[in-house]
Short mmCIF file of C-alpha atoms in Angstrom, two decimals:
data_model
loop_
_atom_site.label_atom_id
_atom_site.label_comp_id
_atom_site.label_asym_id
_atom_site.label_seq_id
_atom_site.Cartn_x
_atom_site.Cartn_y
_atom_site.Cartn_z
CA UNK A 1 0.00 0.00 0.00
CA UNK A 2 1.44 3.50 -0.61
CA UNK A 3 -0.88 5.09 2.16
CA UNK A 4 1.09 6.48 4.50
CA UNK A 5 1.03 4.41 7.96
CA UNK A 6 -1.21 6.15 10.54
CA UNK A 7 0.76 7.54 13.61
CA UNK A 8 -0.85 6.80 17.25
CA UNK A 9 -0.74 9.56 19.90
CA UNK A 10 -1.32 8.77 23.27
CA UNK A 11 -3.67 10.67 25.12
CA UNK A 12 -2.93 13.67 27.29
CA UNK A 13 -4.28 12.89 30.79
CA UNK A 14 -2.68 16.22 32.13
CA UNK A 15 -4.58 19.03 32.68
CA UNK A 16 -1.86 22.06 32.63
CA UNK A 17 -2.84 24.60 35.94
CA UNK A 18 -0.91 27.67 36.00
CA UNK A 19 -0.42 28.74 39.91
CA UNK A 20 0.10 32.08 41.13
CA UNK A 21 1.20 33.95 44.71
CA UNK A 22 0.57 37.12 45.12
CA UNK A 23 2.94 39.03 47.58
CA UNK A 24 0.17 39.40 50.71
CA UNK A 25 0.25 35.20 50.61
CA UNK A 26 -2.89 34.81 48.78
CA UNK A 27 -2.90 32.08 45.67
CA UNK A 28 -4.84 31.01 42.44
CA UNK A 29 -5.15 28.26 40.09
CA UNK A 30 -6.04 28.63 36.87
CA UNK A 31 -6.85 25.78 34.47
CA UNK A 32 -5.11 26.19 31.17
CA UNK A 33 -7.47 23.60 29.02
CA UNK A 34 -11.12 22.54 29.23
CA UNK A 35 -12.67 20.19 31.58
CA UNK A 36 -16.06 20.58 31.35
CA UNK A 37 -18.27 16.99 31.70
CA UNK A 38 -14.92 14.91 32.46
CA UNK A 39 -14.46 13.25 35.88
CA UNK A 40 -11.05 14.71 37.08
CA UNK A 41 -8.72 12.95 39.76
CA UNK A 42 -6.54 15.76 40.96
CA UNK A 43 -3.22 14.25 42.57
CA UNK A 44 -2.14 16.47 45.36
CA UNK A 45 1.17 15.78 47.85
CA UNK A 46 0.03 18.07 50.49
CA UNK A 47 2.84 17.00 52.85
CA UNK A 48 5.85 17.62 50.27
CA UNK A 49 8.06 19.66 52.00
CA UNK A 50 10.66 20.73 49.84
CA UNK A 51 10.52 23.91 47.56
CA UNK A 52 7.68 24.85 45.31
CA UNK A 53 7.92 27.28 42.18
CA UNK A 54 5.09 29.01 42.08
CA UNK A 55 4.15 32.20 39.14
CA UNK A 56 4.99 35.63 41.46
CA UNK A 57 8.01 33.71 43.22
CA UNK A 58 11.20 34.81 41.79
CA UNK A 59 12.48 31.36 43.31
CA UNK A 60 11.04 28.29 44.23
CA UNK A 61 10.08 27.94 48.37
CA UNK A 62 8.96 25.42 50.71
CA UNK A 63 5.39 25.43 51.59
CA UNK A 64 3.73 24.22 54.82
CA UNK A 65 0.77 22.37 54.62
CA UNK A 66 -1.60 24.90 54.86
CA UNK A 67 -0.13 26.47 51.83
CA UNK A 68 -0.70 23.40 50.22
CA UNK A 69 -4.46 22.82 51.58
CA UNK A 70 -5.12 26.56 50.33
CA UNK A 71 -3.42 25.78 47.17
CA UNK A 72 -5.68 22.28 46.95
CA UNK A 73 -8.88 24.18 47.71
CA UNK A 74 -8.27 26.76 44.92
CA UNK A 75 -7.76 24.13 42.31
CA UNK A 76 -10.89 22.22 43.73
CA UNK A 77 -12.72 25.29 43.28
CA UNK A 78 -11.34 26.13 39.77
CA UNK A 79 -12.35 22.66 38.68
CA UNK A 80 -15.77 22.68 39.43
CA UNK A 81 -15.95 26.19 38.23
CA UNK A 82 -14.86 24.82 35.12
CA UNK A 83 -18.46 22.57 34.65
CA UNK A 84 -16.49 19.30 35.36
CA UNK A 85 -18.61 16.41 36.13
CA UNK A 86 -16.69 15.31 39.37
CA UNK A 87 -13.96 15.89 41.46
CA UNK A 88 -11.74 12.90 43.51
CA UNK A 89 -8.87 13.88 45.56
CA UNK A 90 -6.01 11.76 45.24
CA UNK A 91 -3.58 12.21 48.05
CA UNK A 92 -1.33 9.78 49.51
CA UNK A 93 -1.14 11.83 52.82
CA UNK A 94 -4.49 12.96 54.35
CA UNK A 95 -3.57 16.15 56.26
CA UNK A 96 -4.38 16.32 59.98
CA UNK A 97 -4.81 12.90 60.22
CA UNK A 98 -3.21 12.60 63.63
CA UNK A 99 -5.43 15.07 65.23
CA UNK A 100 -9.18 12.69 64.94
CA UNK A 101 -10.17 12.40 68.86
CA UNK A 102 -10.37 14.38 71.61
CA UNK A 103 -8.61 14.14 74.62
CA UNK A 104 -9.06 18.09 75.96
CA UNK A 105 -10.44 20.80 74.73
CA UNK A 106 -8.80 20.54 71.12
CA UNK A 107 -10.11 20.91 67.20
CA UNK A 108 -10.67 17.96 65.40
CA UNK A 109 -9.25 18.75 61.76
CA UNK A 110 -8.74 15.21 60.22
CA UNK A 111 -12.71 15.20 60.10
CA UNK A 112 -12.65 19.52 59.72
CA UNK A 113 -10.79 19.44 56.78
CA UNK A 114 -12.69 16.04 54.77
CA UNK A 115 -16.02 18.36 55.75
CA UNK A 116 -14.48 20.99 54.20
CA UNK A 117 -13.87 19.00 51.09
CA UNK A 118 -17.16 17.32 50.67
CA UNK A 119 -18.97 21.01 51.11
CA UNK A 120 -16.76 21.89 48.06
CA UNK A 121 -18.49 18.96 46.26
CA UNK A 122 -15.65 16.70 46.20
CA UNK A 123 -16.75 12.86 45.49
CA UNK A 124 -14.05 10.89 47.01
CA UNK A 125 -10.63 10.75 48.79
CA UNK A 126 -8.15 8.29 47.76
CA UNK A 127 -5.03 7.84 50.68
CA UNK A 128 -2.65 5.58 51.71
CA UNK A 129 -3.07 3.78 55.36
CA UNK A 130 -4.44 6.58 56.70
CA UNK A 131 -3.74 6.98 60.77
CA UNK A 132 -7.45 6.24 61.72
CA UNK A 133 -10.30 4.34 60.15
CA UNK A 134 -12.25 6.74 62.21
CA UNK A 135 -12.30 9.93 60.37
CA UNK A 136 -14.00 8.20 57.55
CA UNK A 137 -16.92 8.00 59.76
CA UNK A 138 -17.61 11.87 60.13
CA UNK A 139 -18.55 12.27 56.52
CA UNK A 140 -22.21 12.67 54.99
CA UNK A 141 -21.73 11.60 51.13
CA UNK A 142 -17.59 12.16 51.20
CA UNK A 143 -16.29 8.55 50.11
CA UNK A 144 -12.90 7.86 51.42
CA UNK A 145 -10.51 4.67 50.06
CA UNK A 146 -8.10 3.95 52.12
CA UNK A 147 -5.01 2.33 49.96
CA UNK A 148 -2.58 0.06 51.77
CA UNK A 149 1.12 -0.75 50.70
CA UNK A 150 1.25 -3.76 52.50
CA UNK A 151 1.94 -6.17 49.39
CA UNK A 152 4.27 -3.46 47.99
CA UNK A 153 6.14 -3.59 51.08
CA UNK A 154 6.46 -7.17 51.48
CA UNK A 155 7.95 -7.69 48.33
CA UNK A 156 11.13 -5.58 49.02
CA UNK A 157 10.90 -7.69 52.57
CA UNK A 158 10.98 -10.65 50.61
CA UNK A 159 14.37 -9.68 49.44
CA UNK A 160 16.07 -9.17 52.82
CA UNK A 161 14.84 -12.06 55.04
CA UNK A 162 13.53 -15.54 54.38
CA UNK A 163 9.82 -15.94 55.07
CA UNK A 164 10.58 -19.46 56.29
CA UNK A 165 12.66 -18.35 58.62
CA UNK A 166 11.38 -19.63 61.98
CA UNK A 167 13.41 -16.74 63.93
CA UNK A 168 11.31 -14.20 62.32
CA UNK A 169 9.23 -12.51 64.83
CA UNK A 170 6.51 -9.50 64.20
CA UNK A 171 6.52 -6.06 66.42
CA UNK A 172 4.20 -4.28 66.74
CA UNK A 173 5.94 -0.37 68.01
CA UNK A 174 3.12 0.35 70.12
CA UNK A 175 -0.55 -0.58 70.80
CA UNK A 176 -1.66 1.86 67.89
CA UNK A 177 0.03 -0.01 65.78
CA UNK A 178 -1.06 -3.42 66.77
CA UNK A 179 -3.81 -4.51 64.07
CA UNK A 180 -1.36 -3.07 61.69
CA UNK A 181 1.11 -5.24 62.47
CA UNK A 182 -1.56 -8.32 63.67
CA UNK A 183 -1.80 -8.45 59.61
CA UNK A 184 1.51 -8.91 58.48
CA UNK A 185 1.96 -11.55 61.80
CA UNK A 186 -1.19 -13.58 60.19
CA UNK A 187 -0.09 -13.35 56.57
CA UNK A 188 3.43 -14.55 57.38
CA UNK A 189 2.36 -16.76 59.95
CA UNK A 190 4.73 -15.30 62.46
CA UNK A 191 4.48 -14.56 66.52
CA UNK A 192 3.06 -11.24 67.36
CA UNK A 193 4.79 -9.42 70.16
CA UNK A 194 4.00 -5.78 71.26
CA UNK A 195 6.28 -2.77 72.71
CA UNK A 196 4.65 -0.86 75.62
CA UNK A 197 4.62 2.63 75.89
CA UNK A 198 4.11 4.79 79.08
CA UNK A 199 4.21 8.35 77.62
CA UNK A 200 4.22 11.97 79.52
CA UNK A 201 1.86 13.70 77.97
CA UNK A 202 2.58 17.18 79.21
CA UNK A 203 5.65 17.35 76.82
CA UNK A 204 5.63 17.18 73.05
CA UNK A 205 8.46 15.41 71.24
CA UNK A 206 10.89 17.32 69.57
CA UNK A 207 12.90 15.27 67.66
CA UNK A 208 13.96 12.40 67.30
CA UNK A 209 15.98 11.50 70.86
CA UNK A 210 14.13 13.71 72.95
CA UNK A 211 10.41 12.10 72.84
CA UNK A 212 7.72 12.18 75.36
CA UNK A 213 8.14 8.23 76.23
CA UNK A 214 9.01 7.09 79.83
CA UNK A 215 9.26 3.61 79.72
CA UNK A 216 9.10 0.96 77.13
CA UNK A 217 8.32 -2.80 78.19
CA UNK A 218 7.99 -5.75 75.93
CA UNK A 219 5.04 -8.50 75.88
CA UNK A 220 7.06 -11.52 74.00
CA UNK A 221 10.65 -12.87 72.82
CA UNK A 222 13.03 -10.65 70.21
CA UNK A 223 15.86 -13.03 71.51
CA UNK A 224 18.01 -13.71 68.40
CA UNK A 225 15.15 -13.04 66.22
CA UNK A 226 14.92 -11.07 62.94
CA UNK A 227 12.25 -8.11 63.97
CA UNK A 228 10.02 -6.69 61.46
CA UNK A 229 7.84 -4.03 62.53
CA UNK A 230 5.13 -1.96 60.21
CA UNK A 231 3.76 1.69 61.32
CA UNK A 232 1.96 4.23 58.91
CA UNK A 233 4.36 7.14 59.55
CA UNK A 234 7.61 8.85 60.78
CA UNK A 235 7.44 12.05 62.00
CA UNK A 236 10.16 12.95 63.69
CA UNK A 237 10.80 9.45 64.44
CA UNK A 238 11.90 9.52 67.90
CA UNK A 239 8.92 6.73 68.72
CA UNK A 240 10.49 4.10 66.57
CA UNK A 241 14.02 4.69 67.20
CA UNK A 242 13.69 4.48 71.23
CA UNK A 243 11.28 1.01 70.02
CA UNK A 244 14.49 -0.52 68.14
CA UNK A 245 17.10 0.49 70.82
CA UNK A 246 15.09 -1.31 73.42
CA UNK A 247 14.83 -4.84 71.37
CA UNK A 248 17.93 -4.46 70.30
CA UNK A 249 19.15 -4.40 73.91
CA UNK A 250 16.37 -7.09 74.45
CA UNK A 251 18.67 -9.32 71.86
CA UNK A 252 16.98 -9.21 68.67
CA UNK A 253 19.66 -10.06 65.84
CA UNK A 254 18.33 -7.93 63.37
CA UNK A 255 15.50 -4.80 62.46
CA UNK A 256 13.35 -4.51 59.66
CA UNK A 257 10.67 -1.39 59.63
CA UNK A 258 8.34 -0.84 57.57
CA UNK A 259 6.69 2.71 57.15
CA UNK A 260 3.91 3.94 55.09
CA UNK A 261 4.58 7.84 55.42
CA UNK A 262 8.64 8.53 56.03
CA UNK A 263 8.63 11.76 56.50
CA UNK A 264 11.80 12.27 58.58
CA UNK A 265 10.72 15.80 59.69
CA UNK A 266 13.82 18.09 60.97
CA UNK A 267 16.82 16.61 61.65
CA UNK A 268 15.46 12.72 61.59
CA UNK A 269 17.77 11.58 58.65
CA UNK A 270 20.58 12.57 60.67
CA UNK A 271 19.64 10.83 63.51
CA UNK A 272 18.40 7.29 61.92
CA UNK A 273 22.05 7.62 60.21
CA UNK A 274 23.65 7.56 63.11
CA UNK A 275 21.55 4.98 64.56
CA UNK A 276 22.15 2.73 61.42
CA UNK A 277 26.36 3.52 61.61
CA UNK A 278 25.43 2.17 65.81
CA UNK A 279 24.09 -1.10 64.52
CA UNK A 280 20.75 -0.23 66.03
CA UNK A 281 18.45 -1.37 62.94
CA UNK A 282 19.17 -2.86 59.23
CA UNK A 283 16.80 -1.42 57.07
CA UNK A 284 13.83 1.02 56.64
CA UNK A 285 11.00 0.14 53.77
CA UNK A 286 9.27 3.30 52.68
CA UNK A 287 7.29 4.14 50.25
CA UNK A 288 7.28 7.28 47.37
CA UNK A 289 3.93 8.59 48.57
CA UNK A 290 5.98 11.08 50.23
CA UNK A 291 8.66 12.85 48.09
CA UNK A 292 11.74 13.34 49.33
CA UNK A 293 15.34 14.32 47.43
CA UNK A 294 18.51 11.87 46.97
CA UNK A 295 19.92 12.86 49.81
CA UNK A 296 17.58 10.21 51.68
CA UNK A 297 17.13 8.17 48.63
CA UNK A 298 21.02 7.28 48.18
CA UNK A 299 20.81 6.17 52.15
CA UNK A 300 21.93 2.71 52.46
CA UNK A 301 19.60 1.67 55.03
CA UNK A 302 16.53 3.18 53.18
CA UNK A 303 14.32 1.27 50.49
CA UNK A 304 11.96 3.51 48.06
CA UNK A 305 9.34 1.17 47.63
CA UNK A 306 6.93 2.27 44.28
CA UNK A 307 3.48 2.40 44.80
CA UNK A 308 2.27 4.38 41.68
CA UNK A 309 0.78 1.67 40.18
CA UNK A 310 -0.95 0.94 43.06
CA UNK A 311 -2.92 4.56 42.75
CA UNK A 312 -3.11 4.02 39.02
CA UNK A 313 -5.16 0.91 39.14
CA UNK A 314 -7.58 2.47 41.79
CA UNK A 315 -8.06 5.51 39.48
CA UNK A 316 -8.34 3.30 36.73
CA UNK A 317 -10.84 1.09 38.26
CA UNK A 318 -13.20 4.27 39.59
CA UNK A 319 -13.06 5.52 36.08
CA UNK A 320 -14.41 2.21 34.49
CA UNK A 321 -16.64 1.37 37.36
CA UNK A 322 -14.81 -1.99 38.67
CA UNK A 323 -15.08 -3.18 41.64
CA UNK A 324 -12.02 -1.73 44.25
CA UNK A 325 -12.38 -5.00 46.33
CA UNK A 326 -9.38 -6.52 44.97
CA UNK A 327 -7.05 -3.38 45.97
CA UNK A 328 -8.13 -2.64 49.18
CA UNK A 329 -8.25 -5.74 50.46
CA UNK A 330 -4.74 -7.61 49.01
CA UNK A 331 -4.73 -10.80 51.17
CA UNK A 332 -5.05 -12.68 48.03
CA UNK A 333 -2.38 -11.04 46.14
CA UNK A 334 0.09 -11.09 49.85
CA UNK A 335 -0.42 -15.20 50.35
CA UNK A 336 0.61 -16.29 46.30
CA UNK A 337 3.98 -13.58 47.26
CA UNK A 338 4.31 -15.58 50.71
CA UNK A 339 3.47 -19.50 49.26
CA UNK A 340 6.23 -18.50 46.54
CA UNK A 341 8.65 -18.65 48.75
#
C-alpha cells in the first residue's frame, strides 16, 4: 500500500494549571485547558516539603501544609468552576490525620478538613493507610478509600529475610500499631509481640531522641530473632528509634521497619544515620507517597518502595466502574507472594 502508515498519539491525561502567589500570601489556580463533563482525579502531595515554584516567586520555596491545603482548595474550586462532572482527591497523605479524637479541649481537623472537602463537592478521597479508620466516619456523602502498601512492602521484605525463617518474629511499636502489624503476623504466619509505651503527655516530642516516652516494656521474645515491625508514619521518628534500641538491647539479631509515610521531619535523617552507623536497625522500607530528594534516597539503610501503580489501578478502576475490592483488600495477592517462597 502506498498510504502512509497512521501515527498513534497517546492521550494527554494532564490538565496544565498555572499557579500564582501574590505578595500578601494569597494564591490562584487557573486551568489552562477545558474540563467541562470529564471526571477529574486531581493528585495532590500536600505533605511535600521541599521547595515549590510558584508564578509571582522569583524562586522556588517550601510550603507548609496549609499552603498546600489553600493551594488544593483553589484548584478544587477552579475545577468545578470549570463545569467538570466530578472531582476525587487523590492524596497519599491525608492532612491532619493525627489530630481525629479528643482528649481536651482541642479541634478535630482530620474530620474539619474532609467536611471541608465534601462542602466543596468533592466525590471521594483516595489515601494511603491513613492513621485512623475513624475519620472516615464523620462524613455525609464524602467517600474515602483507604489504599494500603502492605503487598508493595512485602515484596522488598521478601528480598532481605527468608519468610521461612522460623526466627522471624513480628513487632508491633506500640498498641496503635497493633492490628497493623496483627496483619503482616497472620499473613506470614509469624508470633506477634507488642512494645509498651508509658508516655508523659505534658511534653511534646521534639525530635527524634528527645520524645515524650518514659518507659518501654515488651510483651514476647526478640531473643536472636529477625524483627520486622510496620507503622503508617515517621514524623520525627523519635517513637520508633527508642522502640528498636530497646529490642535491640532485648537481643533481637536484626530490624526490619516498615513505614507507610517517612517523613523524617527536621533533623530525623541525621539521627536514623547515626543509629544505622550504631548497629541499632538494618533497614527502613518506605514508600514514594511522600517525596523526598537523593539525599535520603542514596541512604543505604533506606528502600523507596513504588506504589504508583498501586494509585493508578484504583483511578483506573473508579473511572471504568470496577469493583475496588481486589485493591483494598490484598490478602489474596500477599499469600501467592508468601506460598512463593
Amino acid at each position: 500500500s502506498t498510504k502512509p502508515a497512521r501515527t498513534y498519539h497517546a492521550p494527554n491525561f494532564e490538565v496544565p494549571v498555572r499557579y500564582t502567589k501574590f505578595a500578601n500570601g494569597e494564591v490562584k489556580a487557573e486551568l489552562l485547558q477545558s474540563v467541562r463533563g470529564l471526571r477529574v482525579f486531581i493528585i495532590y502531595d500536600v505533605a511535600n516539603e521541599y521547595p515549590v515554584s510558584l508564578a509571582g516567586q522569583e524562586e522556588g520555596q517550601p510550603l507548609t501544609i496549609n499552603d498546600h491545603l489553600l493551594i488544593l482548595f483553589a484548584t478544587v474550586n477552579a475545577v468545578l468552576v470549570a463545569g467538570a462532572e466530578s472531582v476525587q482527591l487523590v492524596l497519599p497523605t491525608y492532612p491532619y490525620s493525627r489530630q481525629h479524637k479528643k482528649s481536651t479541649r482541642e479541634a478535630l481537623m482530620a474530620s474539619w478538613f474532609g467536611r471541608i472537602c465534601e462542602f466543596m463537592g468533592v466525590e471521594r478521597i483516595i489515601t494511603l493507610d491513613i492513621h485512623s479508620r475513624e475519620i472516615e466516619n464523620s462524613f455525609n456523602t464524602l467517600r474515602l478509600e483507604n489504599l494500603h502498601a502492605s503487598y508493595q512492602i512485602l515484596i522488598q521484605l521478601k528480598r532481605l529475610v527468608d519468610f521461612n525463617n522460623p526466627n522471624l518474629v513480628v513487632v508491633s511499636p506500640d498498641t496503635g500499631a497493633i492490628l497493623r502489624n496483627k496483619f503482616y503476623a497472620e499473613a506470614l504466619h509469624k508470633p506477634l509481640a507488642l512494645l509498651y509505651k508509658e508516655r508523659d503527655y505534658s511534653k511534646v516530642s521534639k525530635n527524634a531522641s528527645d520524645s515524650n516516652i518514659k518507659v518501654i516494656k515488651l510483651l514476647g521474645d526478640v531473643k536472636g530473632k529477625t524483627v520486622f515491625m510496620s507503622d503508617d508514619m515517621i514524623g520525627t521518628g523519635g517513637t520508633l528509634l527508642n522502640a528498636m534500641k530497646e529490642i535491640r538491647s532485648l537481643g533481637a539479631e536484626r530490624i526490619i521497619c516498615a513505614i507507610s509515610l517517612p517523613f523524617f521531619n527536621g533533623r530525623s535523617i541525621d539521627e536514623f544515620d547515626e543509629a544505622y552507623r550504631n548497629g541499632v536497625f538494618h533497614r527502613i522500607i518506605g514508600t514514594n507517597a511522600v517525596y523526598h530528594n537523593e539525599r535520603l534516597l542514596q541512604k543505604e539503610w533506606f528502600i523507596n518502595t513504588d506504589v504508583t501503580d498501586l494509585f493508578a489501578r484504583i483511578i483506573s478502576r473508579l473511572h471504568h466502574g470496577r469493583s475496588l475490592s481486589p485493591l483494598l483488600d490484598n490478602r489474596k495477592f500477599i499469600q501467592k507472594l508468601i506460598d512463593e517462597q
